[in-house]
Structure formats: C-alpha cells, structure tokens
Amino acid sequence: MHIDETEKRWVWITIIMTAIMVGVLTAYAVGSNVHPPSGFEPIDSTRLHVEGEFMEENLGVKTNPDGSITLTMVAARYGFYPSSIEVPVNTPVKIRIASADVLHGVHVPFTNYTTMVVPGYVAEVNTEFQKTGDFSLLCNEYCGLGHDHMWSRLKVVEKSGS
Amino acid sequence: MATTTASMQENLSESKGQHSVSLGLANFWVAMIFLVVALILGVYQVAERSGFFPALESPTLYFASVSTHGVLMGFVLTTFMIMGFGYYAATTSLKMSLPGKGFAWFGFWLALVGVLIAAVPLLTGNASVLYTFYPPLVAHPAFYIGATLLVVGSWVWCIEMIWMMMIWKKQHPGEAVPLVHFGNTANAVMWLWTTIGVASEMLFQLIPWSLGLLETVDVGLARTLFSWTLHAIVYFWLFPAYIALYTIMPKAIGGKLFSDEMGRIAFVMLLVFSVPIGFHHLYMDPFHQAGWKFVHMFGTFMVALPTLFTGFTVIASMEIAGRLRGGKGLLGWIGALPWKEPMMAASGLAMIMLAFGGFGGMVNASYSLNTMVHNTQWVTGHFHLIFGGTVVVMYCAILYHMFPRMLGRQLYSKSMAVKQLWLWTIGMFVLTIPWHVIGVLGQPRRISSTPYDTPLVQQWDVHEGAMIVGGALLLLSGLMLVWNLLKTHSAPQEASAMEYAEPIHAAPRVPHLLNSFAFWNVVILIYIVASYGYPIAQFFLNPTFGATPWGV
C-alpha cells in the first residue's frame, strides 16, 4: 500500500475543509435554529374541505394571543388559497399548508419561505418576513399541465400600531 | 503483404470476438442515437420556455418533451453507455472473454425493448409525469413497465461485471483486480443497491396502482423510496467518467497514474456513501423529521471527499505527463500536455466543469442554504453542468478512445473531436451559467412559461435568450460527435490495443478491503438500515392517507 506524502496532506486538507463546512451548517442549525421543514403529520387530502383547519372558512391569517401569526393555506390545481394574503413584517409566522390533490411546492423568492406540499401530509414552516413589499408565491413543483399558472400574491406590510 | 493483411484481419476478428466488440458497439450506438433525440428536444424546450416564440407555446408538448428528454438523458443514454463501457473495459483489462454472452445480449435487448415500450406513452403525452414520476400524477402503465425493464436489463450488466471479477480472482489468487474493472464492479454493486428504491416504488406502488390494482399510493413513501435511488443514480452516471480519468487518461496522454490505491479508496467511498444520503433531495419535504435530514447531510458531505481525492490524483497524473513531455515550472506542464488528444481535452474540460458544478452541489447539499435554491432553476443548471458537462464530455472521450480500438480503424478526425469537446463545454457554460442565475433570481424549475405578475420576469429574459444559444451549441456538438464516429466505421484500418494506465508505484497486491466488496456490502447494509430504516418504517407504523391517481 503506497500513498504519497503530498496526497496524504491533501486528504487531510479535504477532510478539514469538509468538517468546516459541516461545522458551519451545524452551528447555524443548532445555534440559530435554522432547520428545513420537519414533522410527520398525516392528513386526508380528500377531506380538507369537509372538516378541520383546512376548511375554506378556516383559511387565511390569524393573529395568536402572543402576537404571532398562523397562516393556513390550501394548495390545489392551479392556485394557492386564499389567493391574496397580507402579513406583518418581522413577526413570527407559522405557515401550515396542505394539498387538496397532487404534489405542489411553494416558494416565495427572496424570503425563507419554501416547502414541498405533499398530498397526505401537512407542511408546516416557521419563518419571519423581514422586508415589506409585494411578493409572489410560486408553485415550484410540477403539478400538471397548468403548473406555470399556479401562483398568488403575498403582501408584507408594516406592523399595525407601529 | 497479402498474408500479413489476412493475419491482421484474423487477429482483429479474433480480438473482436473476445472483447465483445459488437455488444459494446450496439450499446454505444443506442446511447448516441437517443442522445441526439434528447438534444433536439432540449433545444425545443429552451426555445419554448423563453416565451420568445409564441407559435411554439404548448404546455402539452413541452411537458411531454421534458419527460422524454429526462428519461432519455438520465436513464437511456447513461445505462447503455455504462454497459458498453463496462463490457469492453472488462474484456480488454481482464483479458478474458465475456462469460454468458447470450445473457449479456438478453440484458441489452430487454433494456432496449423497455425503452421502446416506454417511448410510446412518452411521445404521445401519456407519460408527462417527468422522469422522476411524481405520483399522484399517473402515467400509462406502459411507461412504468418499460422503465422497469430498462432497469432489469441493466441488472444483467451488473451480474456480468461481478461474475467476471469473481472468475478473474479465482484465476489470479492474491492479485489486485485491475483498477478499471474494480471501478466498474464497484459501480455495478452500487447500482444494485441503488435500484432497490426505485424498483420497490415501481413494483409495489406505481405499476399496480396505474393498473388499478391498488386504489391509492402513499406519496410520502413513494418519494422516500425514490430518494433512495435519486442521488446514487448520479454516481452511477459519474463512475465511468472517474474510471476513465484514473485508468485511461494518464496512458492516453503519455503519463502514469499517480496512485492506484487512491483510485480504489475513492471507488469504495463512492460505493458506500452514495445510497444512504438521499434525503438531501427531500430537505423541503414535510413528512420527515429535520433530524433525519441532518443525518443525511453528514453523509452527503462525506461523498464529496472521494471527488476531492479524485481531483488531486487526476491533476497529479496530468502533471506527470506534462513534465515527462518537457513541461517546466510551476504551471508550465499544463501547456506541455497533449491538448490535441481528445482524452486530454475532455479530461481537462471535465475537471473545470466538475469544479464549478461541485461548488453548486455543496450549496444544494447544505441543510440550510438549500432553502434558497430548492426547486429553482439553479438545481436544473447544477445537474446539467455536472451530468451534461463533466459526465457527458467524458462519455464522448471514452467513445473517441474506444471506437477506433473496437473497430481496428483510425478515428475519422481527431481535430473535429477536440473541437466538438470544446464546443460542448462552451455550450454547457453558456447554457448553465444563466440557468443558475435565474434560479437565484427565483424562477421555479419545471415550468413551460412565466405568466407571473412579478418584475422578476423581465430580469429572467436575457438569461433565457443565452440559454437558447447554449442549447443550439450543444446540439451542433452532439451531431459532430455522431458524425465523427459514424465515419470512423469506414476510416483507414489501424490496429491499436486498448491499454490502461500504469501507476507510478505498481500495485500488484493491495489490501483485501481494496480488492473485494464483501465487507463493504455489509457496511452499506448497516448504513442504509440506519439512515432509511425508521424513515421508511414510519409510513407503516402510523396511519397515513394514500392518494388516488390524477391525470396531468
């Protein structure tokens, strides 16, 4: 077995480089609580409109007693419901979304809000919008021939009373 | 003179028989024909998506085309290319004929029939579910059945590779299996582990469901099973490129391989770390706990190591060749390299694309950073650069290197080959740099138009224009490849042997663990059970709700 000295040094360099990258990611995950969507919450996608939090009258923005926001949405071909949303800036937002039909994805460019929306499972993301303005919610997972047309608006506004 | 020619002919036909030349050529030609079809579709897609040609706009055609393009490039070009490479490399490096030749041909025909069966629903718009299947969208059952036959055909190749390694080791006790075949067998073993995921999804979910035998499928489970296959499959595609960089390139440019053992270590690491890390494709999926995603992130970064090792060994091997050719100074050896050799040009260009593509890959692999790019055009740009770039440019070099040796003829035009490789690389950068940019600018992937009311749309336009140019360059380059190899069939005769690189330090014997896969298979099994065991079991331990089939 022969491994050259220079090569050994390179192996150590690559291991240290990789360890630094993983270390930084771990530090952010643990230290700043930066995580991708998490959980395992099965839901019957065929009955969203019949019962529970994803019924039409329960969708939209709700302010919780502690001032945080819960936003409940449904993704269905080819739109996000409710289709127009207004949330305050710099406020913790819990976004719960479920699919009524096929696979969807949602991405609001230039924010941290993105998740897959998988039929049969609730997708929950906790985030905060840090800039005011008009944003677009774009479906980013192929959901059928009308996929391109699946988008809606998100308005981030100043906090009321401030 | 007449007798010499006759005996040359005889030698040639004998070597053709022993080296399964016709099987190799059949695989290579199937790969190339479908490459050209897929390139034509690719040009149509960039043009359609740009929105510059209203007459082209049609989501129906677009998504049928994208599905076909993905299947042809990802499953068909790769599988046949890998099989052809493996067969010819195995018979020439081990200096033995293929055992069970009829079985190998059976695998070839099974795979080809599978492709043709899948092609019917794909081309008629009855399988516009993209090559990643995306249940609960449902395709015609023929699509799933055809794709499955292709995979089963590739298993025949895996068995052949493993079988040949076993025969060779029995005949050469204690000797190191030639690196090229050690690599191909590592790939075969990895592919068998890899395909368990997609095969389970097909056999237990999609096929019975599309036939109406199952009412619903659990989409979370289906996506988890597909993720099992989805990352390792790219290493299946990449393996021949790495193998050629280690075992063919150093010899072709007149140098030596820097380290045989490092090649074995890299191949074993790729084998062990490729499969149990698929969750970085599911970072944004809601049905797995973040902790599991975190565990898979560690493995994903581990699989960067063999690539970084490979980069060093490959560049060091190039330096040896450059210095042997009289190159001086810190960087002077680079200019002394035989850049007019297709294998040299391709290897250099492949390393450049690998460096850029690898950087993008680190972003995608990042537990948190991935949020910014998930399912944007950045991802499509990334895998086109790594797969379409690094991998395919090395496939081209393999074809240029092996065709003349298989046919006993000169390559029709070396200079055209080198131009083709440069054109391919330039085309790939012109295509993928803007592709990454529009991803960062928020454009979602898998769209056929951009009917959004955001000012971002205007920022995307210029990049979409550049991408059309990139696509056209790639099509032109692909046609040059096919033309050159077609003409090689009737080029002047010239017998040259298929030779593999010698390492600077000969390694006639290597540690057992770098010459056998038995131990590593146990490691893989434990690693897979640890990383996928509970995440798969949760779908059976908890009540879940399946999805009924939906048309596109």
XYZ file of C-alpha atoms in Angstrom:
714
model
C 0.000 0.000 0.000
C 1.561 3.261 -1.089
C 0.014 6.668 -0.519
C 2.238 9.595 -1.390
C 3.059 12.181 1.313
C 1.606 15.059 -0.722
C -1.516 13.064 -1.282
C -1.828 12.357 2.442
C -1.623 16.079 3.101
C -4.322 16.726 0.525
C -6.570 14.122 2.137
C -6.231 15.954 5.453
C -6.957 19.292 3.791
C -10.143 17.951 2.210
C -11.285 16.386 5.479
C -10.695 19.655 7.342
C -12.454 21.659 4.606
C -15.454 19.372 4.714
C -15.504 19.415 8.512
C -15.529 23.224 8.484
C -18.469 23.305 6.062
C -20.436 20.783 8.076
C -19.445 22.635 11.246
C -20.789 25.951 9.981
C -24.054 24.335 8.903
C -24.348 22.593 12.252
C -23.628 25.816 14.133
C -26.419 27.619 12.268
C -28.814 24.729 12.722
C -28.186 24.404 16.452
C -27.258 27.978 17.322
C -29.759 29.932 15.224
C -32.367 27.208 14.951
C -32.246 27.114 11.137
C -33.973 23.939 10.012
C -35.790 22.721 6.927
C -39.472 21.767 7.245
C -39.892 18.981 9.766
C -42.594 16.714 11.120
C -44.857 13.832 10.259
C -48.482 14.888 10.254
C -50.688 12.740 8.017
C -53.947 14.265 6.775
C -56.665 13.008 4.458
C -56.240 15.284 1.458
C -59.611 14.273 0.031
C -61.476 15.630 3.071
C -59.770 19.007 3.552
C -62.923 20.885 2.550
C -65.170 18.843 4.816
C -63.624 19.143 8.239
C -60.844 20.683 10.252
C -58.438 23.557 9.949
C -58.173 23.450 6.154
C -61.914 24.059 5.522
C -62.460 27.152 3.435
C -63.732 29.305 6.316
C -60.671 28.496 8.434
C -58.069 29.503 5.832
C -56.042 32.700 5.965
C -54.216 34.788 8.527
C -54.964 34.519 12.246
C -53.242 36.504 14.960
C -52.421 34.466 18.033
C -52.664 35.848 21.596
C -48.861 36.177 21.758
C -48.860 38.367 18.631
C -47.510 35.709 16.319
C -49.355 34.780 13.145
C -50.729 31.478 11.941
C -51.350 31.310 8.218
C -53.398 28.365 6.986
C -53.484 27.616 3.277
C -54.536 25.033 0.750
C -52.678 24.297 -2.481
C -54.833 22.865 -5.264
C -54.513 22.816 -9.021
C -53.814 25.579 -10.002
C -53.750 28.057 -7.166
C -52.970 28.798 -3.534
C -55.947 29.583 -1.302
C -56.594 32.204 -0.083
C -55.106 33.769 -3.168
C -54.230 37.084 -1.595
C -52.531 37.304 1.780
C -51.309 40.129 3.964
C -48.891 39.521 6.822
C -46.986 41.927 9.078
C -43.228 42.304 8.752
C -40.810 40.949 11.406
C -43.458 38.827 13.086
C -43.140 35.093 13.676
C -45.383 33.326 11.155
C -46.367 29.687 11.315
C -47.464 28.659 7.828
C -49.500 25.478 7.574
C -50.367 24.290 4.105
C -51.915 21.122 2.698
C -52.560 19.866 -0.818
C -56.077 19.014 -1.911
C -54.919 16.997 -4.900
C -51.399 16.364 -6.258
C -47.838 17.289 -5.378
C -47.111 21.016 -5.200
C -44.326 23.201 -3.931
C -44.360 26.759 -2.739
C -41.573 29.288 -2.918
C -41.624 32.985 -2.193
C -38.457 34.272 -3.885
C -36.213 36.422 -1.685
C -37.727 35.100 1.535
C -37.038 31.953 3.546
C -40.454 30.519 2.806
C -40.355 27.389 0.744
C -41.696 23.887 1.231
C -42.963 20.940 -0.696
C -46.709 20.395 -0.384
C -47.317 16.662 -0.493
C -50.805 15.154 -0.603
C -51.474 13.267 2.609
C -49.185 15.394 4.799
C -49.384 18.840 6.403
C -46.399 21.043 5.617
C -45.533 23.440 8.404
C -42.866 26.133 8.201
C -41.995 28.712 10.841
C -40.460 31.868 9.469
C -40.464 35.644 9.603
C -40.725 38.019 6.678
C -38.048 40.656 7.032
C -38.931 43.111 4.267
C -42.172 44.817 3.356
C -43.452 44.720 -0.199
C -45.275 42.613 -2.751
C -44.080 39.055 -3.116
C -45.211 36.162 -5.281
C -46.000 32.678 -4.113
C -44.883 30.444 -6.955
C -45.653 26.762 -7.287
C -42.224 25.188 -7.736
C -43.156 21.564 -8.179
C -44.614 20.138 -11.384
C -48.304 19.540 -10.698
C -49.764 19.152 -14.169
C -50.069 20.986 -17.465
C -51.258 24.179 -15.771
C -48.311 24.278 -13.348
C -46.954 27.589 -14.718
C -50.215 29.317 -13.866
C -50.144 28.360 -10.218
C -49.130 31.431 -8.263
C -50.604 34.006 -5.939
C -49.669 37.132 -4.027
C -48.234 37.795 -0.629
C -48.109 41.304 0.775
C -45.802 42.015 3.678
C -46.904 45.192 5.458
C -45.703 47.333 8.374
C -46.794 46.105 11.771
C -50.079 47.709 12.771
C -49.700 50.225 15.568
C -46.032 50.770 14.904
C 1.782 -8.488 -47.847
C -1.448 -10.266 -48.588
C -0.788 -12.783 -45.845
C 0.048 -10.031 -43.364
C -3.217 -8.284 -44.062
C -5.056 -11.574 -43.821
C -3.442 -12.429 -40.493
C -4.094 -8.909 -39.238
C -7.712 -9.332 -40.192
C -7.789 -12.639 -38.420
C -6.246 -11.206 -35.253
C -8.692 -8.383 -35.381
C -11.737 -10.594 -35.765
C -10.450 -12.833 -33.003
C -9.965 -9.889 -30.691
C -13.400 -8.584 -31.685
C -14.941 -11.842 -30.581
C -13.029 -11.982 -27.327
C -13.683 -8.363 -26.475
C -17.403 -8.465 -27.281
C -16.974 -5.635 -29.727
C -20.392 -5.953 -31.304
C -22.086 -5.885 -27.878
C -20.075 -2.800 -26.944
C -20.846 -1.048 -30.216
C -24.553 -1.905 -30.021
C -24.739 -0.333 -26.559
C -22.763 2.748 -27.626
C -24.880 3.350 -30.724
C -28.159 3.063 -28.840
C -26.783 5.592 -26.343
C -25.745 8.014 -29.093
C -28.962 7.803 -31.104
C -31.046 8.633 -28.043
C -28.575 11.371 -27.074
C -29.273 13.150 -30.355
C -33.044 12.761 -29.964
C -32.813 14.180 -26.447
C -30.625 17.089 -27.609
C -33.189 18.075 -30.230
C -35.898 18.041 -27.568
C -33.621 20.124 -25.328
C -33.291 22.868 -27.933
C -37.066 22.906 -28.398
C -37.513 23.214 -24.627
C -35.213 26.212 -24.105
C -36.866 27.930 -27.056
C -40.404 27.154 -25.891
C -39.757 28.196 -22.316
C -38.221 31.543 -23.257
C -41.572 32.838 -24.482
C -39.824 34.481 -27.474
C -41.644 32.256 -29.965
C -45.386 32.388 -29.285
C -46.052 29.809 -32.018
C -44.109 27.206 -30.036
C -46.017 27.633 -26.789
C -47.736 24.470 -25.659
C -47.599 23.007 -22.171
C -48.825 19.663 -23.538
C -45.901 19.344 -25.931
C -43.453 20.925 -23.523
C -44.068 18.546 -20.644
C -44.146 15.504 -22.955
C -40.808 16.729 -24.282
C -39.269 17.381 -20.848
C -40.369 13.946 -19.664
C -38.858 12.295 -22.741
C -35.662 14.371 -22.562
C -35.153 13.446 -18.901
C -35.794 9.749 -19.431
C -33.525 9.589 -22.493
C -30.632 11.509 -20.958
C -30.876 10.213 -17.394
C -31.889 6.610 -17.926
C -31.204 5.629 -21.530
C -28.012 7.393 -22.647
C -26.377 6.608 -19.320
C -27.421 2.969 -18.945
C -26.353 1.949 -22.444
C -23.153 3.989 -22.283
C -22.223 2.438 -18.925
C -22.995 -1.082 -20.174
C -20.947 -0.675 -23.359
C -18.035 0.836 -21.426
C -18.131 -1.899 -18.800
C -18.215 -4.782 -21.278
C -15.359 -3.522 -23.447
C -13.242 -2.378 -20.487
C -13.759 -5.672 -18.656
C -12.828 -7.922 -21.565
C -9.782 -5.835 -22.514
C -8.443 -5.257 -18.999
C -9.039 -8.745 -17.612
C -8.019 -10.264 -20.976
C -10.845 -12.746 -20.912
C -13.977 -13.229 -22.948
C -17.378 -12.380 -21.626
C -18.962 -15.252 -19.708
C -22.590 -15.891 -20.662
C -22.516 -13.766 -23.786
C -26.111 -14.687 -24.623
C -27.170 -13.483 -21.193
C -25.459 -10.124 -21.773
C -27.252 -9.751 -25.123
C -30.505 -10.645 -23.400
C -29.903 -7.766 -20.990
C -29.236 -5.399 -23.876
C -32.442 -6.364 -25.710
C -34.516 -6.291 -22.543
C -33.328 -2.750 -21.832
C -33.927 -1.645 -25.420
C -37.412 -3.165 -25.582
C -38.144 -1.450 -22.262
C -37.138 1.901 -23.734
C -39.308 1.378 -26.824
C -42.298 0.357 -24.689
C -41.868 3.457 -22.523
C -41.385 5.662 -25.595
C -44.951 5.181 -26.822
C -46.732 6.790 -23.847
C -43.938 9.370 -23.513
C -44.190 10.610 -27.092
C -47.977 10.555 -27.132
C -48.213 12.688 -23.994
C -49.496 9.837 -21.838
C -46.491 9.874 -19.525
C -45.894 13.584 -18.954
C -45.003 12.943 -15.325
C -41.293 13.812 -15.759
C -38.535 11.289 -15.267
C -38.922 11.483 -11.504
C -42.510 10.082 -11.826
C -44.221 12.412 -9.345
C -47.150 10.421 -8.048
C -50.053 11.026 -7.597
C -49.786 12.163 -11.220
C -50.245 8.939 -13.110
C -48.783 7.806 -16.422
C -49.879 4.979 -18.688
C -48.711 1.676 -17.125
C -46.544 1.023 -20.206
C -44.279 3.859 -19.085
C -43.598 2.319 -15.689
C -43.274 -1.176 -17.114
C -40.868 -0.033 -19.860
C -38.713 1.890 -17.386
C -38.619 -1.141 -15.106
C -37.491 -3.412 -17.961
C -34.661 -0.974 -18.680
C -33.513 -1.262 -15.071
C -33.850 -5.057 -15.091
C -31.753 -5.122 -18.290
C -29.071 -3.110 -16.502
C -29.038 -5.678 -13.679
C -27.812 -8.226 -16.219
C -24.809 -5.977 -16.789
C -24.238 -5.760 -13.023
C -24.252 -9.548 -12.734
C -21.813 -9.824 -15.653
C -19.376 -7.369 -14.035
C -19.454 -9.137 -10.671
C -19.239 -12.551 -12.334
C -16.146 -11.536 -14.320
C -14.435 -10.193 -11.216
C -15.094 -13.487 -9.447
C -13.723 -15.580 -12.329
C -10.636 -13.383 -12.642
C -9.888 -13.507 -8.923
C -10.165 -17.281 -8.941
C -7.664 -17.438 -11.803
C -5.321 -14.863 -10.209
C -5.338 -15.600 -6.487
C -3.993 -12.770 -4.349
C -3.508 -10.375 -7.276
C -5.095 -6.952 -7.441
C -8.081 -6.767 -9.789
C -7.195 -4.211 -12.493
C -8.371 -0.787 -11.328
C -10.655 -0.279 -14.330
C -12.613 -3.418 -13.538
C -12.544 -2.772 -9.810
C -14.241 0.555 -10.633
C -16.828 -0.939 -12.974
C -17.687 -3.638 -10.450
C -17.960 -1.034 -7.683
C -20.441 0.742 -9.937
C -22.351 -2.482 -10.615
C -22.587 -3.297 -6.899
C -23.634 0.265 -6.132
C -26.282 0.192 -8.873
C -27.829 -2.989 -7.468
C -28.168 -1.306 -4.057
C -29.342 1.924 -5.682
C -32.136 0.434 -7.747
C -33.786 -1.270 -4.772
C -35.502 2.064 -4.032
C -36.990 2.799 -7.433
C -37.730 -0.873 -8.101
C -39.749 -1.075 -4.872
C -41.626 2.086 -5.815
C -42.404 0.616 -9.232
C -43.293 -2.943 -8.250
C -45.192 -2.311 -5.020
C -46.675 1.100 -5.755
C -46.763 2.654 -9.227
C -47.313 -0.343 -11.501
C -50.150 -1.981 -9.509
C -51.652 1.468 -8.856
C -51.575 2.528 -12.511
C -53.171 -0.796 -13.466
C -55.964 -0.159 -10.984
C -54.947 -2.995 -8.659
C -54.220 -0.535 -5.864
C -56.600 2.286 -5.125
C -54.096 4.690 -3.594
C -50.371 5.150 -3.024
C -48.669 6.838 -0.120
C -46.904 9.734 -1.793
C -44.564 10.240 1.154
C -43.386 6.646 0.953
C -43.047 6.846 -2.841
C -40.881 9.955 -2.577
C -38.762 8.390 0.154
C -38.146 5.291 -1.966
C -37.288 7.408 -4.983
C -34.827 9.456 -2.921
C -33.038 6.175 -2.148
C -32.231 5.944 -5.850
C -32.098 9.589 -6.783
C -28.677 10.557 -5.565
C -26.779 7.347 -6.089
C -28.033 7.275 -9.680
C -25.881 10.299 -10.435
C -22.852 8.399 -9.170
C -23.858 5.512 -11.432
C -23.595 8.004 -14.312
C -20.402 9.552 -12.963
C -18.476 6.326 -12.289
C -17.346 5.681 -15.900
C -16.091 9.271 -16.093
C -13.973 8.814 -12.960
C -12.808 5.380 -14.094
C -11.653 6.839 -17.418
C -9.859 9.671 -15.607
C -7.952 7.193 -13.455
C -7.306 4.372 -15.872
C -7.441 5.633 -19.465
C -6.468 9.295 -19.428
C -2.948 9.007 -17.893
C -1.909 6.439 -20.512
C -3.563 8.309 -23.394
C -1.578 11.464 -22.617
C 1.710 9.621 -22.221
C 1.986 9.604 -18.433
C 1.292 7.449 -15.436
C -1.428 7.208 -12.840
C -0.391 8.989 -9.652
C -1.988 6.468 -7.317
C -3.755 3.184 -7.966
C -4.698 2.725 -4.308
C -6.282 6.163 -4.081
C -8.500 5.206 -7.001
C -9.668 2.139 -5.112
C -10.299 4.167 -1.963
C -12.326 6.708 -3.963
C -14.393 3.975 -5.657
C -15.116 2.246 -2.346
C -16.139 5.547 -0.737
C -18.458 6.348 -3.644
C -19.970 2.896 -3.294
C -20.535 3.187 0.461
C -21.684 6.807 0.691
C -23.874 7.168 -2.411
C -27.039 5.396 -1.374
C -27.784 6.288 2.275
C -27.726 10.070 1.713
C -30.789 10.615 -0.498
C -32.614 12.881 1.944
C -30.830 15.958 0.690
C -33.372 15.659 -2.145
C -36.124 15.706 0.493
C -34.891 18.600 2.669
C -38.073 20.509 1.826
C -40.468 17.570 2.135
C -42.855 17.783 5.074
C -43.036 14.124 6.093
C -39.582 13.567 7.593
C -38.182 14.960 10.810
C -35.405 17.500 10.415
C -33.105 15.240 12.466
C -33.077 12.606 9.724
C -32.350 15.263 7.135
C -29.447 16.392 9.290
C -28.058 12.840 9.453
C -28.219 12.533 5.669
C -26.471 15.895 5.313
C -23.373 14.438 7.012
C -23.250 11.583 4.513
C -23.799 13.962 1.626
C -20.693 15.905 2.590
C -18.749 12.678 3.039
C -19.428 11.784 -0.580
C -17.656 14.991 -1.617
C -14.403 13.505 -0.302
C -13.819 10.860 -2.997
C -14.416 13.541 -5.612
C -11.855 15.824 -3.969
C -9.366 12.923 -3.762
C -10.026 12.159 -7.423
C -9.369 15.767 -8.397
C -5.928 15.575 -6.810
C -4.898 12.236 -8.290
C -6.147 13.168 -11.745
C -4.381 16.527 -11.819
C -1.208 14.965 -10.383
C -1.331 12.329 -13.138
C -1.663 15.107 -15.702
C 1.336 16.866 -14.168
C 3.454 13.710 -14.505
C 2.580 13.534 -18.210
C 3.246 17.256 -18.688
C 6.675 17.030 -17.040
C 7.573 13.868 -18.985
C 6.801 15.864 -22.114
C 9.247 18.561 -21.075
C 6.922 20.966 -19.256
C 8.825 23.079 -16.702
C 7.980 25.370 -13.816
C 5.011 25.590 -11.515
C 2.396 25.663 -14.270
C 4.461 25.143 -17.427
C 3.484 21.458 -17.548
C -0.098 22.425 -18.344
C 0.890 23.872 -21.704
C 3.053 20.818 -22.439
C 0.075 18.475 -22.205
C -1.215 16.976 -25.474
C -4.349 19.112 -25.707
C -4.951 17.883 -29.268
C -5.721 14.406 -27.844
C -9.491 14.080 -27.293
C -8.936 12.255 -23.995
C -6.718 15.083 -22.727
C -9.030 17.874 -23.841
C -12.060 16.136 -22.383
C -10.344 15.399 -19.064
C -9.215 18.994 -18.616
C -12.629 20.363 -19.546
C -14.398 17.815 -17.350
C -12.328 18.882 -14.324
C -13.209 22.548 -14.888
C -16.925 21.783 -15.096
C -16.633 19.496 -12.075
C -15.083 22.316 -10.025
C -17.959 24.716 -10.792
C -20.631 22.060 -10.587
C -19.220 20.693 -7.367
C -19.406 24.131 -5.795
C -23.083 24.362 -6.699
C -23.567 20.884 -5.302
C -22.203 21.962 -1.914
C -24.893 24.643 -1.822
C -27.613 22.116 -2.627
C -26.269 19.705 -0.041
C -26.371 22.325 2.695
C -29.013 21.707 5.288
C -29.946 25.407 5.466
C -28.588 27.055 2.304
C -30.586 24.675 0.121
C -33.720 26.595 1.134
C -32.717 29.427 -1.190
C -32.352 27.267 -4.272
C -34.670 24.315 -3.753
C -36.686 23.569 -6.899
C -35.472 26.706 -8.617
C -33.719 26.700 -11.979
C -30.436 26.705 -10.024
C -30.889 22.976 -9.449
C -31.505 22.225 -13.119
C -28.476 24.320 -14.016
C -26.419 22.410 -11.456
C -27.160 18.923 -12.670
C -26.838 19.877 -16.315
C -23.336 21.182 -15.567
C -22.252 18.093 -13.638
C -24.045 15.421 -15.628
C -24.372 17.036 -19.066
C -20.970 18.642 -18.618
C -18.436 16.573 -16.705
C -20.033 13.193 -17.294
C -21.073 13.514 -20.927
C -17.831 15.151 -22.024
C -16.018 12.134 -20.553
C -18.503 9.806 -22.274
C -17.532 11.500 -25.544
C -13.833 10.983 -24.773
C -14.486 7.320 -23.952
C -16.242 6.887 -27.295
C -13.384 8.565 -29.196
C -10.910 6.363 -27.381
C -12.717 3.044 -27.643
C -14.335 3.236 -31.109
C -11.078 3.124 -33.095
C -9.783 0.274 -30.945
C -13.010 -1.676 -31.217
C -13.152 -1.253 -34.979
C -9.420 -1.525 -35.655
C -9.563 1.773 -37.506
C -8.293 5.323 -37.083
C -10.583 7.895 -35.572
C -12.120 9.694 -38.568
C -10.999 13.147 -37.330
C -9.125 13.908 -34.136
C -9.264 17.648 -34.629
C -13.011 17.548 -35.132
C -13.240 15.535 -31.927
C -11.284 18.128 -29.947
C -13.380 20.954 -31.427
C -16.521 19.028 -30.532
C -15.392 18.712 -26.894
C -14.609 22.415 -26.594
C -17.895 23.320 -28.270
C -19.726 21.038 -25.848
C -18.063 22.686 -22.853
C -18.650 26.218 -24.097
C -22.253 25.333 -24.912
C -22.683 23.869 -21.450
C -21.400 27.025 -19.739
C -23.496 29.290 -21.984
C -26.485 27.151 -21.029
C -25.881 26.656 -17.319
C -24.449 29.964 -16.054
C -27.676 31.839 -16.893
C -29.621 28.839 -15.636
C -28.035 29.176 -12.197
C -28.637 32.944 -12.264
C -32.369 32.746 -12.973
C -32.599 30.196 -10.187
C -31.113 32.628 -7.699
C -33.500 35.213 -9.147
C -36.351 32.962 -8.051
C -37.544 31.222 -11.210
C -39.096 27.872 -10.309
C -37.984 24.823 -12.260
C -40.244 22.659 -14.437
C -42.272 25.489 -15.955
C -43.163 25.916 -19.620
C -43.797 29.679 -19.435
C -43.561 32.558 -16.973
C -47.020 34.098 -16.631
C -46.252 35.646 -13.223
C -47.038 39.249 -12.338
C -43.664 39.928 -10.748
C -40.997 42.274 -12.132
C -38.563 39.369 -11.797
C -39.890 38.020 -15.092
C -38.196 40.820 -17.041
C -34.888 40.090 -15.314
C -35.079 36.478 -16.463
C -35.489 37.251 -20.178
C -31.875 37.957 -21.130
C -30.769 34.734 -19.477
C -33.413 32.728 -21.296
C -32.018 34.102 -24.556
C -28.489 32.965 -23.692
C -29.770 29.516 -22.843
C -31.176 29.060 -26.353
C -27.704 29.751 -27.758
C -26.208 27.217 -25.314
C -28.747 24.573 -26.311
C -28.059 25.098 -30.016
C -24.274 24.787 -29.490
C -24.821 21.519 -27.631
C -26.975 20.091 -30.416
C -24.353 21.041 -33.008
C -21.642 19.471 -30.861
C -23.671 16.284 -30.400
C -24.123 15.967 -34.162
C -20.352 16.371 -34.655
C -19.783 13.503 -32.215
C -22.144 11.184 -34.043
C -20.837 12.142 -37.497
C -17.221 11.555 -36.462
C -17.939 8.111 -35.040
C -20.167 7.123 -37.935
C -17.338 7.963 -40.356
C -14.888 6.035 -38.159
C -16.653 2.840 -39.239
C -15.159 3.353 -42.719
C -11.878 5.107 -41.760
C -8.488 3.567 -42.713
C -7.575 0.432 -40.788
C -5.134 0.761 -37.922
C -4.821 -1.689 -35.077
C -4.131 -0.173 -31.689
C -4.523 -2.004 -28.414
C -6.763 -0.928 -25.575
C -4.238 -0.181 -22.832
C -4.729 1.051 -19.310
C -2.623 3.403 -17.242
C 0.180 2.063 -15.089
C 0.535 3.613 -11.648
C 3.903 5.151 -10.724
C 4.079 2.685 -7.865
C 2.941 -0.657 -9.250
C 0.358 -2.281 -7.009
C 0.343 -5.974 -7.868
C -1.143 -6.708 -4.451
C -3.426 -4.441 -2.473
C -5.127 -4.815 0.911
C -8.016 -7.251 0.778
C -10.536 -4.492 1.532
C -9.480 -2.676 -1.656
C -9.849 -5.793 -3.752
C -13.204 -7.167 -2.656
C -16.698 -5.853 -1.962
C -17.995 -8.443 0.518
C -17.138 -6.416 3.628
C -18.377 -3.171 2.081
C -21.737 -4.726 1.281
C -22.220 -5.390 4.981
C -21.239 -1.794 5.775
C -23.711 -0.489 3.192
C -26.497 -2.666 4.543
C -25.949 -1.391 8.082
C -25.652 2.212 6.899
C -28.833 2.001 4.802
C -30.824 0.404 7.598
C -29.595 3.115 9.959
C -30.414 6.010 7.653
C -33.543 4.716 5.898
C -34.913 2.127 8.323
C -37.068 4.274 10.554
C -37.949 6.898 7.914
C -39.468 4.114 5.782
C -40.957 2.230 8.735
C -42.849 5.340 9.915
C -45.194 5.019 6.923
C -46.174 1.546 8.122
C -46.172 2.250 11.859
C -48.551 5.221 11.572
C -51.903 5.538 9.835
C -51.410 7.526 6.623
C -53.652 8.550 3.738
C -52.825 7.459 0.214
C -53.560 9.411 -2.934
C -55.721 8.333 -5.848
C -54.298 8.668 -9.389
C -54.542 12.067 -11.090
C -54.118 12.791 -14.794
C -51.721 15.542 -15.815
